[in-house]
Tab-separated table of C-alpha atoms in Angstrom:
chain	number	residue	atom	x	y	z
A	1	UNK	CA	-127.225	37.655	-201.171
A	2	UNK	CA	-130.627	36.490	-202.231
A	3	UNK	CA	-134.284	36.248	-201.384
A	4	UNK	CA	-136.278	33.063	-201.757
A	5	UNK	CA	-138.732	32.449	-204.554
A	6	UNK	CA	-141.830	30.557	-203.528
A	7	UNK	CA	-141.596	26.924	-204.524
A	8	UNK	CA	-143.485	24.443	-202.333
A	9	UNK	CA	-143.406	20.674	-202.840
A	10	UNK	CA	-146.475	18.972	-201.403
A	11	UNK	CA	-147.434	15.428	-200.537
A	12	UNK	CA	-149.908	13.546	-198.384
A	13	UNK	CA	-153.494	14.754	-198.012
A	14	UNK	CA	-154.392	17.740	-200.224
A	15	UNK	CA	-154.217	20.897	-198.138
A	16	UNK	CA	-157.850	21.816	-198.718
A	17	UNK	CA	-158.923	18.391	-197.411
A	18	UNK	CA	-156.450	17.935	-194.548
A	19	UNK	CA	-157.071	18.596	-190.860
A	20	UNK	CA	-153.348	18.711	-190.007
A	21	UNK	CA	-150.285	20.018	-191.813
A	22	UNK	CA	-146.528	19.660	-191.404
A	23	UNK	CA	-143.978	22.083	-192.832
A	24	UNK	CA	-140.673	20.321	-193.559
A	25	UNK	CA	-137.467	22.333	-194.001
A	26	UNK	CA	-134.448	20.821	-195.753
A	27	UNK	CA	-130.792	21.333	-194.850
A	28	UNK	CA	-128.070	23.241	-196.670
A	29	UNK	CA	-127.303	21.791	-200.086
A	30	UNK	CA	-130.345	19.526	-199.953
A	31	UNK	CA	-133.819	19.875	-201.429
A	32	UNK	CA	-137.506	19.870	-200.604
A	33	UNK	CA	-137.762	16.460	-202.255
A	34	UNK	CA	-135.059	15.045	-199.964
A	35	UNK	CA	-136.698	16.183	-196.731
A	36	UNK	CA	-140.177	15.161	-197.854
A	37	UNK	CA	-138.833	11.644	-198.458
A	38	UNK	CA	-138.702	11.237	-194.658
A	39	UNK	CA	-142.499	11.204	-194.606
A	40	UNK	CA	-142.534	7.468	-195.259
A	41	UNK	CA	-140.912	6.895	-191.862
A	42	UNK	CA	-143.095	9.342	-189.934
A	43	UNK	CA	-146.656	9.202	-188.608
A	44	UNK	CA	-147.967	11.716	-191.129
A	45	UNK	CA	-150.402	9.620	-193.169
A	46	UNK	CA	-153.256	12.021	-192.383
A	47	UNK	CA	-151.241	15.233	-192.871
A	48	UNK	CA	-150.858	17.706	-195.663
A	49	UNK	CA	-147.070	17.716	-196.132
A	50	UNK	CA	-145.478	20.956	-197.337
A	51	UNK	CA	-141.775	21.380	-198.105
A	52	UNK	CA	-140.495	24.748	-199.326
A	53	UNK	CA	-137.458	24.754	-201.609
A	54	UNK	CA	-134.666	27.187	-200.720
A	55	UNK	CA	-133.220	29.276	-203.530
A	56	UNK	CA	-129.743	27.921	-204.344
A	57	UNK	CA	-130.510	25.008	-201.947
A	58	UNK	CA	-129.539	27.100	-198.924
A	59	UNK	CA	-131.734	29.096	-196.559
A	60	UNK	CA	-128.927	31.512	-195.679
A	61	UNK	CA	-125.320	31.726	-196.880
A	62	UNK	CA	-123.167	31.385	-193.766
A	63	UNK	CA	-123.122	29.343	-190.570
A	64	UNK	CA	-126.102	29.766	-188.279
A	65	UNK	CA	-123.549	31.004	-185.705
A	66	UNK	CA	-122.456	33.911	-187.923
A	67	UNK	CA	-123.665	37.436	-187.079
A	68	UNK	CA	-127.289	37.645	-188.225
A	69	UNK	CA	-126.461	40.619	-190.463
A	70	UNK	CA	-124.148	38.416	-192.557
A	71	UNK	CA	-127.011	36.055	-193.357
A	72	UNK	CA	-129.346	38.819	-194.514
A	73	UNK	CA	-131.470	39.314	-196.515
A	74	UNK	CA	-131.701	35.551	-197.071
A	75	UNK	CA	-132.600	34.738	-193.459
A	76	UNK	CA	-135.449	37.247	-193.242
A	77	UNK	CA	-136.690	36.070	-196.633
A	78	UNK	CA	-136.726	32.448	-195.422
A	79	UNK	CA	-138.578	33.387	-192.233
A	80	UNK	CA	-141.109	35.373	-194.254
A	81	UNK	CA	-141.629	32.446	-196.626
A	82	UNK	CA	-142.494	30.212	-193.665
A	83	UNK	CA	-144.779	32.847	-192.179
A	84	UNK	CA	-146.636	33.209	-195.468
A	85	UNK	CA	-147.003	29.438	-195.680
A	86	UNK	CA	-148.356	29.222	-192.120
A	87	UNK	CA	-150.977	31.854	-192.964
A	88	UNK	CA	-151.926	29.997	-196.142
A	89	UNK	CA	-152.438	26.807	-194.146
A	90	UNK	CA	-154.578	28.658	-191.615
A	91	UNK	CA	-156.685	30.138	-194.393
A	92	UNK	CA	-157.692	26.599	-195.434
A	93	UNK	CA	-159.159	26.115	-191.948
A	94	UNK	CA	-156.272	24.301	-190.228
A	95	UNK	CA	-155.616	25.950	-186.837
A	96	UNK	CA	-152.149	26.623	-185.404
A	97	UNK	CA	-152.420	23.731	-182.961
A	98	UNK	CA	-152.702	21.387	-185.943
A	99	UNK	CA	-149.636	22.819	-187.721
A	100	UNK	CA	-146.297	21.032	-187.183
A	101	UNK	CA	-142.717	21.881	-188.155
A	102	UNK	CA	-139.785	19.609	-188.976
A	103	UNK	CA	-136.273	20.464	-190.093
A	104	UNK	CA	-132.808	18.999	-190.418
A	105	UNK	CA	-129.587	20.956	-189.799
A	106	UNK	CA	-130.005	24.376	-191.436
A	107	UNK	CA	-133.712	23.600	-191.757
A	108	UNK	CA	-133.868	22.641	-188.062
A	109	UNK	CA	-132.266	25.966	-187.121
A	110	UNK	CA	-134.826	27.755	-189.273
A	111	UNK	CA	-137.748	25.826	-187.758
A	112	UNK	CA	-136.604	26.702	-184.233
A	113	UNK	CA	-135.914	30.339	-185.114
A	114	UNK	CA	-139.311	30.812	-186.765
A	115	UNK	CA	-141.336	29.171	-184.029
A	116	UNK	CA	-139.422	30.915	-181.226
A	117	UNK	CA	-140.040	34.277	-182.890
A	118	UNK	CA	-143.727	33.400	-183.226
A	119	UNK	CA	-144.299	31.227	-180.163
A	120	UNK	CA	-147.842	29.858	-180.160
A	121	UNK	CA	-149.628	26.577	-179.409
A	122	UNK	CA	-148.472	24.633	-182.462
A	123	UNK	CA	-148.968	20.919	-182.990
A	124	UNK	CA	-145.265	20.290	-182.441
A	125	UNK	CA	-141.732	21.055	-183.588
A	126	UNK	CA	-139.091	18.502	-184.637
A	127	UNK	CA	-135.526	19.794	-184.985
A	128	UNK	CA	-132.991	17.203	-186.092
A	129	UNK	CA	-129.650	18.895	-185.246
A	130	UNK	CA	-130.325	22.601	-184.857
A	131	UNK	CA	-130.362	25.632	-182.601
A	132	UNK	CA	-131.434	29.257	-182.556
A	133	UNK	CA	-129.661	31.465	-185.081
A	134	UNK	CA	-127.004	34.140	-184.552
A	135	UNK	CA	-123.531	34.769	-183.163
A	136	UNK	CA	-125.330	35.552	-179.915
A	137	UNK	CA	-128.803	34.593	-178.809
A	138	UNK	CA	-130.919	37.707	-178.366
A	139	UNK	CA	-133.834	36.818	-176.061
A	140	UNK	CA	-135.713	39.973	-177.063
A	141	UNK	CA	-136.267	38.433	-180.524
A	142	UNK	CA	-138.394	35.656	-179.075
A	143	UNK	CA	-141.936	36.390	-177.969
A	144	UNK	CA	-145.260	34.680	-177.500
A	145	UNK	CA	-146.321	31.557	-175.617
A	146	UNK	CA	-145.951	27.986	-176.836
A	147	UNK	CA	-148.620	26.873	-174.331
A	148	UNK	CA	-146.851	23.523	-173.827
A	149	UNK	CA	-146.205	22.825	-177.506
A	150	UNK	CA	-144.074	19.647	-177.653
A	151	UNK	CA	-140.621	20.192	-179.146
A	152	UNK	CA	-138.125	17.425	-179.952
A	153	UNK	CA	-134.489	18.372	-180.582
A	154	UNK	CA	-131.749	15.855	-181.315
A	155	UNK	CA	-128.062	16.349	-182.066
A	156	UNK	CA	-124.676	14.666	-182.054
A	157	UNK	CA	-121.821	15.367	-179.653
A	158	UNK	CA	-119.679	16.637	-181.164
A	159	UNK	CA	-121.441	17.856	-184.304
A	160	UNK	CA	-119.353	19.575	-187.005
A	161	UNK	CA	-121.910	22.364	-187.507
A	162	UNK	CA	-124.015	22.659	-184.355
A	163	UNK	CA	-122.348	22.948	-180.923
A	164	UNK	CA	-124.191	21.209	-178.101
A	165	UNK	CA	-123.807	24.393	-176.022
A	166	UNK	CA	-125.952	26.312	-178.518
A	167	UNK	CA	-128.556	23.563	-178.558
A	168	UNK	CA	-128.763	23.658	-174.765
A	169	UNK	CA	-129.064	27.459	-174.716
A	170	UNK	CA	-131.820	27.212	-177.316
A	171	UNK	CA	-133.691	24.751	-175.119
A	172	UNK	CA	-133.555	27.278	-172.261
A	173	UNK	CA	-135.137	29.969	-174.453
A	174	UNK	CA	-137.849	27.630	-175.725
A	175	UNK	CA	-138.707	26.498	-172.208
A	176	UNK	CA	-139.015	30.112	-171.061
A	177	UNK	CA	-141.618	30.480	-173.810
A	178	UNK	CA	-143.484	27.491	-172.292
A	179	UNK	CA	-142.466	24.822	-174.783
A	180	UNK	CA	-142.266	21.224	-173.568
A	181	UNK	CA	-138.812	20.318	-174.895
A	182	UNK	CA	-137.349	16.832	-175.205
A	183	UNK	CA	-133.603	16.863	-175.995
A	184	UNK	CA	-131.518	13.895	-177.087
A	185	UNK	CA	-127.748	14.152	-177.517
A	186	UNK	CA	-126.021	11.195	-179.195
A	187	UNK	CA	-122.316	10.750	-178.512
A	188	UNK	CA	-120.289	10.408	-181.695
A	189	UNK	CA	-123.284	10.502	-184.002
A	190	UNK	CA	-122.503	11.712	-187.553
A	191	UNK	CA	-124.309	14.709	-189.063
A	192	UNK	CA	-127.357	12.770	-190.166
A	193	UNK	CA	-130.759	11.542	-188.957
A	194	UNK	CA	-130.790	8.141	-187.283
A	195	UNK	CA	-133.695	5.720	-187.090
A	196	UNK	CA	-134.070	6.201	-183.340
A	197	UNK	CA	-134.520	9.934	-183.855
A	198	UNK	CA	-137.343	9.326	-186.320
A	199	UNK	CA	-138.849	6.859	-183.873
A	200	UNK	CA	-138.730	9.423	-181.044
A	201	UNK	CA	-140.235	12.096	-183.290
A	202	UNK	CA	-143.144	9.750	-183.873
A	203	UNK	CA	-143.566	8.891	-180.197
A	204	UNK	CA	-143.097	12.390	-178.773
A	205	UNK	CA	-144.575	14.680	-181.413
A	206	UNK	CA	-146.501	12.871	-184.146
A	207	UNK	CA	-148.819	10.925	-181.870
């Protein structure tokens, strides 16, 4: 088991000059550089872009559907890393409602888990193939109020890692916390990000 060292790849507007920021979370086996490469297809020209790098290229060791205890202490370390980064962004003068989150697969699960545990009026959340983490969803873990934060979740049906049933249950939790969730399920889509998903992220979140 491991904790995450702090390594943040940045792009876009320098953080101390930006008025908006997006935190991008890579998937298992990938890298900060790989997720940040999506920026060229997203409406983030005026954003500070921040992509943490997971130790050993994985945010937690087992499936997101494993008992939470099996993914500790890596999961808590990943959540803390994001929380620290959010506070650093705020300290530069960027408010929560100008902070956005994006993740793919394991990174999408982490983005949803973090924001649901700290529900607040963020700029928006983009989760390409992800759901809330754990063998069971524990509603008591999720507190706060999204105040109509827009959330876009997309997934394939079936997906080899993320069951649609968990995605749908996650949407229910997010909506109870007053998120405005848009869900797209693509029949037969491979475990990847398609152009139309990027296009919807732009239209629904990064407007």
